[in-house]
XYZ file of C-alpha atoms in Angstrom:
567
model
C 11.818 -86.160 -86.603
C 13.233 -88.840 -85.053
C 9.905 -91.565 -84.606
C 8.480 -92.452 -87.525
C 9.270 -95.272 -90.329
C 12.036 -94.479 -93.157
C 11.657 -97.307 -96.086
C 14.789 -97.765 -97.648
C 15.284 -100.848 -100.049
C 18.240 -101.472 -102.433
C 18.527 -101.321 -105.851
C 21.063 -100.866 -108.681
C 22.541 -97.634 -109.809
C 25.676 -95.149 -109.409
C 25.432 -91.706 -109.338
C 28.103 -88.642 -110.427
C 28.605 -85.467 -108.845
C 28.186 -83.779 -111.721
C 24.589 -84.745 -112.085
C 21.887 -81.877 -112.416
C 19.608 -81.805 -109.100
C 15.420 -81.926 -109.647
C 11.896 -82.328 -107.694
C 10.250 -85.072 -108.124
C 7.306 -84.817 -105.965
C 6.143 -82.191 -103.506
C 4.681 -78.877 -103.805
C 4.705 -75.558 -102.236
C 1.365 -75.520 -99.524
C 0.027 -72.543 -98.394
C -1.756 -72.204 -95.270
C -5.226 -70.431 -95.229
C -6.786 -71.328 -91.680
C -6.396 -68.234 -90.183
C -9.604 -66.601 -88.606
C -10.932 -69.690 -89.465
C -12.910 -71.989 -86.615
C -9.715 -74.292 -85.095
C -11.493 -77.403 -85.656
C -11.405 -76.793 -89.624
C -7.823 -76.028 -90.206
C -5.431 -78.661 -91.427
C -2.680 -78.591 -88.689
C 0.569 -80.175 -88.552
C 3.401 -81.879 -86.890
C 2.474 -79.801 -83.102
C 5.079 -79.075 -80.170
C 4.353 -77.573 -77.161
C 1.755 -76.335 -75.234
C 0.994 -72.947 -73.609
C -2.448 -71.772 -71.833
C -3.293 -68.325 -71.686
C -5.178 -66.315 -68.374
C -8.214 -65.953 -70.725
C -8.633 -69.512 -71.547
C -6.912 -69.596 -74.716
C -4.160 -72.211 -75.512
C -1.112 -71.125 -77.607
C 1.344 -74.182 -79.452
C 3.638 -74.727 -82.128
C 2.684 -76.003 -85.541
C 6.238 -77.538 -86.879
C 4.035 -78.087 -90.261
C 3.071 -74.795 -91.044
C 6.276 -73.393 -89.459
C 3.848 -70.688 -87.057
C 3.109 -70.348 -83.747
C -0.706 -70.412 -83.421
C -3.560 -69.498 -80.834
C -7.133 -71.011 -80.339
C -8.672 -68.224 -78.521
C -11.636 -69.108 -76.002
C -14.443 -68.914 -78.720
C -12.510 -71.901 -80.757
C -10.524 -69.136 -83.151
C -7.308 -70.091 -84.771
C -5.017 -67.122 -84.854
C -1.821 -67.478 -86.523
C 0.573 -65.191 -83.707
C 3.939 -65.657 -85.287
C 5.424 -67.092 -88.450
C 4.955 -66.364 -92.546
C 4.803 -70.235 -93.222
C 8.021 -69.952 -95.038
C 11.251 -71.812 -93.344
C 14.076 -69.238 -93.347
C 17.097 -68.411 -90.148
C 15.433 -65.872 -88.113
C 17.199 -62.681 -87.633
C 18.246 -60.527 -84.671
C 14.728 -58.875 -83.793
C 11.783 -58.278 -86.020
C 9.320 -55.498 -85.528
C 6.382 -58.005 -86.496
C 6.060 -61.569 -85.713
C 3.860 -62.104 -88.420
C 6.765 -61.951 -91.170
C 9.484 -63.858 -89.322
C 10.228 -67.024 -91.200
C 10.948 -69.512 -88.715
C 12.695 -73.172 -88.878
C 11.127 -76.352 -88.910
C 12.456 -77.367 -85.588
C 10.293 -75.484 -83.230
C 10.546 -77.388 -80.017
C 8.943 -75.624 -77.144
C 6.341 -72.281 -75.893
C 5.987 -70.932 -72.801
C 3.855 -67.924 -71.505
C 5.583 -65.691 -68.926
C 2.161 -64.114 -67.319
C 2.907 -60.423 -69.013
C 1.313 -61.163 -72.149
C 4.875 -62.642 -73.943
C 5.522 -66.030 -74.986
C 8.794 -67.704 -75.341
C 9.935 -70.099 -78.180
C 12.489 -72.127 -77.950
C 13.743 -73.304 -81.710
C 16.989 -75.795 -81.403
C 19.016 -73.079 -81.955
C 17.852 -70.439 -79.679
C 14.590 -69.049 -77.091
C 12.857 -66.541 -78.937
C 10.463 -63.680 -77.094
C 7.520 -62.745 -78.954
C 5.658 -59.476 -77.044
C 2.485 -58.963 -76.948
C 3.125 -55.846 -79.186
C 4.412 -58.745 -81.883
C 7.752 -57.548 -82.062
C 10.035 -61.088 -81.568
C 13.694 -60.982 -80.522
C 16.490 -63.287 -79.493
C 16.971 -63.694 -75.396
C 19.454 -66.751 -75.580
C 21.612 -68.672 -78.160
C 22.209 -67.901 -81.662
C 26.012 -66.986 -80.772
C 29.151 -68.788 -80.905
C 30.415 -69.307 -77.032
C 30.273 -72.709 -75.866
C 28.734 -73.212 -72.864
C 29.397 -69.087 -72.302
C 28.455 -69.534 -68.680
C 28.859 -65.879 -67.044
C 28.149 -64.140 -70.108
C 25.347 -63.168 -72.594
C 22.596 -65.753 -72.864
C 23.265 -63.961 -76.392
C 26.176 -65.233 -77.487
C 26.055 -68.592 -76.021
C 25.472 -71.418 -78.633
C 22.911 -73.916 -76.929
C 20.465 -76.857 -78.322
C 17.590 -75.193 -76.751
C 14.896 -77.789 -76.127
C 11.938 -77.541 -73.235
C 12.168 -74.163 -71.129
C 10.205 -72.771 -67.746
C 10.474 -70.316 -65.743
C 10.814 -69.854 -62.037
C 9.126 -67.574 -59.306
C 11.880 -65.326 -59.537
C 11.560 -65.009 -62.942
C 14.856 -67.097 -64.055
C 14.882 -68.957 -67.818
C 16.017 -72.273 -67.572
C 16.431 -74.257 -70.952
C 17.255 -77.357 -72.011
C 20.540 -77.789 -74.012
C 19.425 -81.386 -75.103
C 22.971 -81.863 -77.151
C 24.631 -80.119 -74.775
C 23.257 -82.581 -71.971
C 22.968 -79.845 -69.649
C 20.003 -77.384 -67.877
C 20.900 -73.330 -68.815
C 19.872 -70.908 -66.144
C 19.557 -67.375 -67.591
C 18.906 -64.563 -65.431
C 16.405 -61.843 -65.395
C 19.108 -59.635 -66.770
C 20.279 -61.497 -69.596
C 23.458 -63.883 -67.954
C 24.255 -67.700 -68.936
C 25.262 -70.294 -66.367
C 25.046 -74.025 -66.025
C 22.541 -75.063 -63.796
C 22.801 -79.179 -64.257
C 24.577 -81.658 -66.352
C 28.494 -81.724 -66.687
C 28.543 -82.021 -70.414
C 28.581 -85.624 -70.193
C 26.597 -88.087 -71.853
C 26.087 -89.723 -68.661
C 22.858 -90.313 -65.972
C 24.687 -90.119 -62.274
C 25.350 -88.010 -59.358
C 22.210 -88.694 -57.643
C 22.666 -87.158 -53.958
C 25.090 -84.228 -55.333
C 24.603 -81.196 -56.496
C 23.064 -81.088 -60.115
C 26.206 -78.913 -61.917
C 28.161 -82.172 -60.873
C 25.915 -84.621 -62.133
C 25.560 -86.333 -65.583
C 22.319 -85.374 -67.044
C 22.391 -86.734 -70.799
C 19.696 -85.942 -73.416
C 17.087 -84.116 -71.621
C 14.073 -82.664 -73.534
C 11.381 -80.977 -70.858
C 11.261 -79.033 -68.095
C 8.368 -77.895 -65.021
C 8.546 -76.460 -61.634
C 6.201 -77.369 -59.094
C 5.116 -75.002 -56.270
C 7.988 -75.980 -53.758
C 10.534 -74.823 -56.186
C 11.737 -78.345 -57.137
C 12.656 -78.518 -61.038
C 11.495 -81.661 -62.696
C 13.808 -82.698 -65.916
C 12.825 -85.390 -68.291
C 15.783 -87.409 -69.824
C 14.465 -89.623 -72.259
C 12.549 -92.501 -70.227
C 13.759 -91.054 -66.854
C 12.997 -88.798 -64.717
C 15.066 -86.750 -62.376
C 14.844 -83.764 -59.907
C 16.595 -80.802 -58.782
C 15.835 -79.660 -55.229
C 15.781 -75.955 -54.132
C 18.934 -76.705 -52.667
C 20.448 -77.644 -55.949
C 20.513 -81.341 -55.093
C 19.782 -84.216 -58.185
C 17.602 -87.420 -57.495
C 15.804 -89.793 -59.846
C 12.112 -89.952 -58.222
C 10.804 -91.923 -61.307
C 13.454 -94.407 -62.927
C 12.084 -95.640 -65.754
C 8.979 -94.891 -68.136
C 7.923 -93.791 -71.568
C 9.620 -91.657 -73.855
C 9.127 -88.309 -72.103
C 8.200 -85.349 -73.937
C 6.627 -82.595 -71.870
C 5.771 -82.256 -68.088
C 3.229 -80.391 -66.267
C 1.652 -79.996 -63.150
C -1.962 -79.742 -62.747
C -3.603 -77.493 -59.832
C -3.646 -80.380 -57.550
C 0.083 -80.543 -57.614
C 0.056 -83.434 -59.407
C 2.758 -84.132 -61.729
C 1.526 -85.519 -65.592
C 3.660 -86.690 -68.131
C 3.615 -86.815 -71.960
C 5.277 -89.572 -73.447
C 4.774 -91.404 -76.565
C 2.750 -93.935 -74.827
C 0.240 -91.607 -73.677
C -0.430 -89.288 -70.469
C 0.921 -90.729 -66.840
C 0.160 -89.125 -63.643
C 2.396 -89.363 -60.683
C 0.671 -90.411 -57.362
C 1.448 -90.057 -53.877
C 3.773 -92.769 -53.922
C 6.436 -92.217 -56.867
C 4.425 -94.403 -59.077
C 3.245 -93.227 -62.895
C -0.064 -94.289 -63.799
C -1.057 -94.010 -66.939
C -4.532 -92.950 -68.057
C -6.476 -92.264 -71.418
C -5.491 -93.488 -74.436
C -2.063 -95.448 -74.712
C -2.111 -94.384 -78.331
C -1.775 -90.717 -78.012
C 1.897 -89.353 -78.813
C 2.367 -86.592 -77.092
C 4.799 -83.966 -78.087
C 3.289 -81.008 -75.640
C 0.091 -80.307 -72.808
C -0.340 -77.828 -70.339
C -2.703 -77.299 -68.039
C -6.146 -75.633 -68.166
C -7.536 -73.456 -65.206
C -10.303 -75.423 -65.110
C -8.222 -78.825 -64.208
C -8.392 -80.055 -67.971
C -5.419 -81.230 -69.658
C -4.889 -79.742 -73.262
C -2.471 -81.506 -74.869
C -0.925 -82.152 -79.121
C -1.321 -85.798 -80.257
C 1.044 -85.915 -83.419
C -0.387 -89.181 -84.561
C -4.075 -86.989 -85.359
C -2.186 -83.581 -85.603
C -5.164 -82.307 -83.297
C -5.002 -80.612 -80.318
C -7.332 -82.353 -77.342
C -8.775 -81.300 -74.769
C -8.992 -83.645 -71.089
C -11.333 -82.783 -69.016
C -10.896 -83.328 -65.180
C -13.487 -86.468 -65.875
C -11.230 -87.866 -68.618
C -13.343 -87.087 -71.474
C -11.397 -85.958 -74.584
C -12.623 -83.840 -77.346
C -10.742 -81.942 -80.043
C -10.256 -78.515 -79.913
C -8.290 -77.572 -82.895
C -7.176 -79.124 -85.917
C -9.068 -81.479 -89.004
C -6.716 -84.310 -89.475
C -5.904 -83.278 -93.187
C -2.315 -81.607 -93.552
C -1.174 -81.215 -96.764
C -3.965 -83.989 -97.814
C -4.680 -84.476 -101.554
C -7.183 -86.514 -103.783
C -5.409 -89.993 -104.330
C -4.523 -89.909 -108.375
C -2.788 -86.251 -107.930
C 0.450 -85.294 -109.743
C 3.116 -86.442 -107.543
C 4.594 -82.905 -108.439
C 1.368 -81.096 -106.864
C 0.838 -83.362 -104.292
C 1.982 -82.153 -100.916
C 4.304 -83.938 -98.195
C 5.526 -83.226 -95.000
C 8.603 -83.925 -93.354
C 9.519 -87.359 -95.790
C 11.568 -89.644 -94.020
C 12.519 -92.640 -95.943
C 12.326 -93.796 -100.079
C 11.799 -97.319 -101.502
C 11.227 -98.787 -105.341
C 10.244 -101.132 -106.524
C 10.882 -103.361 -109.817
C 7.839 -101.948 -111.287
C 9.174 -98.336 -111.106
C 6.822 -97.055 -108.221
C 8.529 -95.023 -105.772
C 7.700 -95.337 -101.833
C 7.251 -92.509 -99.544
C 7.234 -92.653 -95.818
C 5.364 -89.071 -95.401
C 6.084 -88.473 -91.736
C 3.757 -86.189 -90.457
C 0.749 -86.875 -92.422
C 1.542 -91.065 -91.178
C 0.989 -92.003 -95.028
C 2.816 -94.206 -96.782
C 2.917 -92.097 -100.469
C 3.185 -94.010 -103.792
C 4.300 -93.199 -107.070
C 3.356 -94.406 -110.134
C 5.251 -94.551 -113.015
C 2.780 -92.132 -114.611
C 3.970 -89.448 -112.123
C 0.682 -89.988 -109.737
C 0.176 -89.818 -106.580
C -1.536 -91.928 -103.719
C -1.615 -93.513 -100.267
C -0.474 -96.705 -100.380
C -1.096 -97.258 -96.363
C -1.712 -95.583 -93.057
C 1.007 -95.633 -90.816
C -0.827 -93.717 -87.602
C 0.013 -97.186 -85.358
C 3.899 -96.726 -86.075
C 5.658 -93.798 -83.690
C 9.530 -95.433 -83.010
C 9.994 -97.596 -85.782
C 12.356 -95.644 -88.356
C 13.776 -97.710 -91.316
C 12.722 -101.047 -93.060
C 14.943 -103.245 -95.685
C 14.365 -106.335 -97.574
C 17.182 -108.770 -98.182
C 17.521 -111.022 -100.885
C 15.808 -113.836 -99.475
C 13.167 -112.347 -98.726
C 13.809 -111.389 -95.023
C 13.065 -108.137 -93.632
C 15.258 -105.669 -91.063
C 13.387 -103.481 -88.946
C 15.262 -100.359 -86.584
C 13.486 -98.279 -84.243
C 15.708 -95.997 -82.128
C 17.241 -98.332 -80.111
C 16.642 -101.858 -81.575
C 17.493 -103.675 -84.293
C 15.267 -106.679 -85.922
C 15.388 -109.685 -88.310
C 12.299 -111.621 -89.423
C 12.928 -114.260 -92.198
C 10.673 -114.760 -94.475
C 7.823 -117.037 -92.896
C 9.380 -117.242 -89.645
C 9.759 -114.866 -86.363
C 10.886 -111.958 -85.454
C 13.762 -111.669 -83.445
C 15.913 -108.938 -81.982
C 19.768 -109.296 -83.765
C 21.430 -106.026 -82.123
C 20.640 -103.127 -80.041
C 22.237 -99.778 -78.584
C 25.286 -101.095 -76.177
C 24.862 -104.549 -76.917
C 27.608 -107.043 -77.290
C 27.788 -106.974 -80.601
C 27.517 -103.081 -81.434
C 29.061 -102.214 -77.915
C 29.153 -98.082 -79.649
C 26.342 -98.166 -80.931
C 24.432 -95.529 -79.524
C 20.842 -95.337 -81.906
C 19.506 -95.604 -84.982
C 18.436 -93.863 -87.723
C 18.237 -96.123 -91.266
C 19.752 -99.636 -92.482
C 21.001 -100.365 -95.759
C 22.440 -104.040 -97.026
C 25.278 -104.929 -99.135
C 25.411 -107.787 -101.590
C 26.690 -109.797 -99.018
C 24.067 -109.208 -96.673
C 26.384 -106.719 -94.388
C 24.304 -104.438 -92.430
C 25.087 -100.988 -92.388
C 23.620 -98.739 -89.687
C 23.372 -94.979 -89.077
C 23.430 -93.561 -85.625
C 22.687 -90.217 -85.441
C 23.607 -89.683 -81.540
C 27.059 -91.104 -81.813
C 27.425 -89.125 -85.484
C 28.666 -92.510 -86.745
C 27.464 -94.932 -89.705
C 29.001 -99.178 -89.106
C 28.876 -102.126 -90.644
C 27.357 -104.799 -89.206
C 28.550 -108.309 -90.495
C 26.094 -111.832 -90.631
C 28.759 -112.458 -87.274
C 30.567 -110.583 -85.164
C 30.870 -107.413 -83.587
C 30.055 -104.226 -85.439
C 33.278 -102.166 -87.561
C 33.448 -98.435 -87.732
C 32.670 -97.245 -91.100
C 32.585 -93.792 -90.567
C 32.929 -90.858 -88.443
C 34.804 -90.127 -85.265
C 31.708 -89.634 -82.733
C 32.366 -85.638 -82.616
C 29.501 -83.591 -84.753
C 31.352 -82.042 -87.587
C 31.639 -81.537 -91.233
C 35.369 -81.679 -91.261
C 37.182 -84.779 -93.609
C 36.321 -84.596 -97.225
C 38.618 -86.271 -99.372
C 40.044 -88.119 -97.001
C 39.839 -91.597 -94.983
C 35.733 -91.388 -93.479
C 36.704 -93.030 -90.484
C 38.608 -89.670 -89.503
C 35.832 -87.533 -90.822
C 33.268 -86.096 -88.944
C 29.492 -86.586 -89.335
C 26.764 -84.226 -88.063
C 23.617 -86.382 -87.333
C 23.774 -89.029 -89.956
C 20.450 -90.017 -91.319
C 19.445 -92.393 -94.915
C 21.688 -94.998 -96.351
C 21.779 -96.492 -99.654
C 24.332 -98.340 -101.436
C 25.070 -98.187 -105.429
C 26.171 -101.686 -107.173
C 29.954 -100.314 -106.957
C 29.724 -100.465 -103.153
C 29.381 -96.626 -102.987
C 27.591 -95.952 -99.689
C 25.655 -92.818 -99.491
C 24.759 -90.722 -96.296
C 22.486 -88.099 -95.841
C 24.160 -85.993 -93.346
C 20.414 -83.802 -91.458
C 21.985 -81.123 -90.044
C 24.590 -80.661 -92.052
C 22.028 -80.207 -95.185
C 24.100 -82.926 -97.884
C 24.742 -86.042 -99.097
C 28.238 -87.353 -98.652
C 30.079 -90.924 -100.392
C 31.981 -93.461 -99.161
C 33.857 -95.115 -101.834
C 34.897 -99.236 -100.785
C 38.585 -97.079 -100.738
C 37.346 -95.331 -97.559
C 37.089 -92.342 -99.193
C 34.714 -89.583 -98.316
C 32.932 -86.712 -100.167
C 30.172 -84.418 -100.516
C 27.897 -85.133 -103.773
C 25.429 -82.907 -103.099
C 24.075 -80.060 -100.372
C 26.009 -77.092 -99.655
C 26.024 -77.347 -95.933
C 23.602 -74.695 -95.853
C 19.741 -75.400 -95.133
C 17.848 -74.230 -97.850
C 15.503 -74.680 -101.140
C 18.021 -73.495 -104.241
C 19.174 -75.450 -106.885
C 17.523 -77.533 -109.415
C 18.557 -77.929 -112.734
C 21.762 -76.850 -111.514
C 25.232 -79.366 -109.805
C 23.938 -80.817 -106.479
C 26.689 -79.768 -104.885
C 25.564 -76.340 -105.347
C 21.499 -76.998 -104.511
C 20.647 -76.473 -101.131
C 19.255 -79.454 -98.916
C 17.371 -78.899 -95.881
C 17.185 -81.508 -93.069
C 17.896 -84.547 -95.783
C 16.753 -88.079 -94.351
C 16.237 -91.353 -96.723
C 18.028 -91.962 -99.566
C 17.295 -94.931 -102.431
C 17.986 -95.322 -105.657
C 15.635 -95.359 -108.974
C 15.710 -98.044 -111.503
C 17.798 -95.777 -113.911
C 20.718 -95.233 -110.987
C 19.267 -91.697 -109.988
C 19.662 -90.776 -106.191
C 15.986 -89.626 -104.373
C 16.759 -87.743 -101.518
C 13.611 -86.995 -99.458
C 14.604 -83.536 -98.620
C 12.517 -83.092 -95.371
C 13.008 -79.703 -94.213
C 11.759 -78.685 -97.637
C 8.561 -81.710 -98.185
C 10.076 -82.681 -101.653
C 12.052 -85.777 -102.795
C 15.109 -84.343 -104.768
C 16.568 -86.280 -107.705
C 19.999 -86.342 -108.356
């Protein structure tokens, strides 16, 4: 998702929409590991972090697409989730066949034997009986506050509940906090809608609360938000402050027995002392996507750079307590076509025809050889923010992570050249992927502000597409009036065709050096259909990096589905 390193370099080539759609590389993977002892199962990408009252620990494997248990003995048991990516319906009778997405984001238990899932879309209730159902979003009412948690559409993130038994969810696009009742009703609890951090000393419903991602409540009521680096609080009284200004990516909360409050953040674990300060301890290494605490005053938490779940003890030593290391791993020399990815970001080639995969989850950097093999070319496990890497034609290199923007010629040092709300890209919100013309123009994606611009040598950065409102509305018409739903890969053809892979909206559109904008391939739907068939008939799911082969051919690494597509 959003961390990792997409390679895009660029070469010569065109594409037509009337090209026929294949795979490349990536297979189907199966996972076996249930029953088996947790530290021999291959795990992947983890969110979220659950404890049960008989010392298991429940979390979210976005790999395997299941929601898994290691029960007290050090037993994985797959509770929820066929391994398959699919919508999930309504209500299922069994847990065990629901096909979920790949964007599972959060699990909490509620004390009564059920756990709640929160997927993007929607917080799903799984009984202990195994029957799951729907118990907010999936509907069409934006925000629906007063009504059905039902038919509310929210981007449900973190979630926790409070002594009186009231969900609260983050709506992380939505930049608000949902409070649903015991009886099923939607309000607003923080956040105006906004993009915004203010109204510190007002009451939260008033105040700006923009991309938050986890929740906790500690004994005195108070509810603890994380919004991005920050932290802020909501009294009892409904009241917002910022107790902690400024920090690590946050990406879960908890408080121990102690009271204390920890933090996950992709610089490690933090603990919050009696004065306001965050401390960090263990490693600075870990990215942490999910912990809770253990009745015993450990901290179990997911470090997506292993994909193993560890265990803190209250003396700070660490030990794994679930997962091998080896998702999707195969023998170096394997048919790219067998070989197994997961969640491919970003595509480079090279003049001698091998193709470049940044392999997300498994931090692997995948080649190709022109014989169709596959291998790791490098380990990327040090990398968590950096997202996209190009080479220009003298030799310098380009570097994004989600906020910054870097140039290092060749042989000399690196320095910054732009960054989000700086002078020259004063919209610029982040970033996603770079791509160069032949006359060294930058072009950048920025998936917040659902806009892709051009960045020249001087000068301040031009719109090149979108209007800064998620959409899919505009095809065949100017792109600077179309809308964009998280905009992901670039890559440019030799005609000056620039090529966007749209994530959410599951396609690849074209901007022709007219203006004009179209969909080449994707149907808008997520899905795996398709090949050998038009590409704008296949279905895409959660498309990243784009690049072109040395024949012209587009390679979509189609992430959702741990392929690369070629078009």
């Amino acid at each position: 998702m959003r961390r990792l390193i997409a390679v895009l370099l660029l070469l010569s080539g065109t594409v037509s929409a009337q090209g026929v759609i294949s795979t490349v590389v990536g297979a189907d993977w199966v996972f076996n590991g249930d029953g088996l002892p947790a530290l021999d199962v291959p795990l992947g990408e983890m969110r979220g972090v659950a404890a049960g009252p008989d010392g298991s620990y429940y979390f979210l494997d976005r790999g395997n697409q299941m929601v898994m248990q290691v029960d007290a003995q050090g037993t994985l048991r797959v509770i929820a989730g066929n391994g398959l990516a699919g919508s999930l319906i309504r209500s299922a009778p069994s847990a065990r066949n629901v096909a979920f997405s790949s964007t599972l984001v959060d699990i909490i238990a509620d004390g009564l034997g059920n756990l709640y899932v929160s997927d993007t879309v929607s917080v799903l209730r799984i009984e202990s009986t195994g029957r799951v159902s729907i118990v907010a979003g999936g509907g069409s009412q934006f925000p629906g506050d007063g009504g059905l948690a039902t038919n509310a559409r929210i981007n449900a993130f973190g979630i926790a509940f409070d002594k009186s038994g009231n969900l609260f969810i983050v709506d992380y696009i939505g930049h608000r906090v949902r409070k649903v009742t015991p009886d099923g009703i939607i309000t607003t609890f923080a956040g105006t809608g906004a993009e915004t951090m203010n109204g510190d000393g007002g009451p939260a419903p008033q105040a700006g609360v923009a991309w938050p991602s986890a929740l906790a409540f500690d004994a005195d009521g108070n509810l603890f938000i994380a919004e991005r680096n920050i932290l802020r609080k909501v009294s009892p009284t409904g009241i917002i402050s910022t107790p902690l200004p400024s920090i690590g990516y946050i990406n879960a909360l908890l408080f121990e027995p102690s009271g204390s409050l920890v933090l996950g953040t992709s610089g490690g674990l933090y603990r919050v002392n009696a004065a306001g300060a965050a401390i960090r301890f263990g490693d600075p290494n870990y990215l942490i996507e999910g912990a809770a605490a253990g009745t015993d005053g450990s901290i179990v938490f997911c470090d997506t750079r292993q994909n193993k779940l560890l265990k803190m003890s209250p003396a700070g030593q660490v030990v794994a307590i679930a997962g091998n290391g080896k998702f999707r791993s195969v023998p170096d020399g394997t048919p790219a076509i067998s070989s197994y990815l997961s969640t491919p970001l970003g595509l480079a080639t090279n003049a001698q025809g091998e193709l470049f995969v940044a392999d997300s989850v498994s931090y692997r950097l995948v080649k190709v050889a022109p014989d169709g093999r596959a291998s790791t070319a490098a380990q990327l496990s040090l990398f968590s923010r950096p997202n996209s890497v190009v080479l220009d034609s003298s030799g310098g290199t380009w570097v994004s992570d989600l906020s910054n923007i870097y140039y290092t010629p060749r042989g000399g040092a690196r320095r910054i050249v732009a960054f989000a709300n700086s002078p020259r890209t004063p919209e610029l919100k982040t970033v996603s992927a770079l791509a160069l013309d032949a006359a060294n123009n930058l072009y950048i994606s920025d998936p917040t502000g659902h806009r892709i611009f051009k960045l020249p040598s001087e000068g301040v950065a031009q719109l090149v597409a979108g209007t800064g409102v998620s959409g899919t509305a505009g095809d065949n018409g100017p792109a600077t009036s179309a809308a964009l739903n998280d905009p992901q890969g670039l890559a440019l053809d030799p005609s000056g065709n620039l090529f966007i892979a749209e994530q959410r909206s599951h396609r690849i559109r074209r901007i022709t050096p007219a203006g004009i904008i179209s969909t080449v391939a994707g149907t808008g739907v997520g899905g795996f259909t398709g090949d050998g068939g038009l590409p704008v008939s296949a279905q895409l799911n959660f498309p990243k990096g784009l690049a072109f082969d040395g024949l012209g051919r587009l390679l979509v690494s189609d992430s959702g589905n741990s392929r690369i597509r070629r078009v």
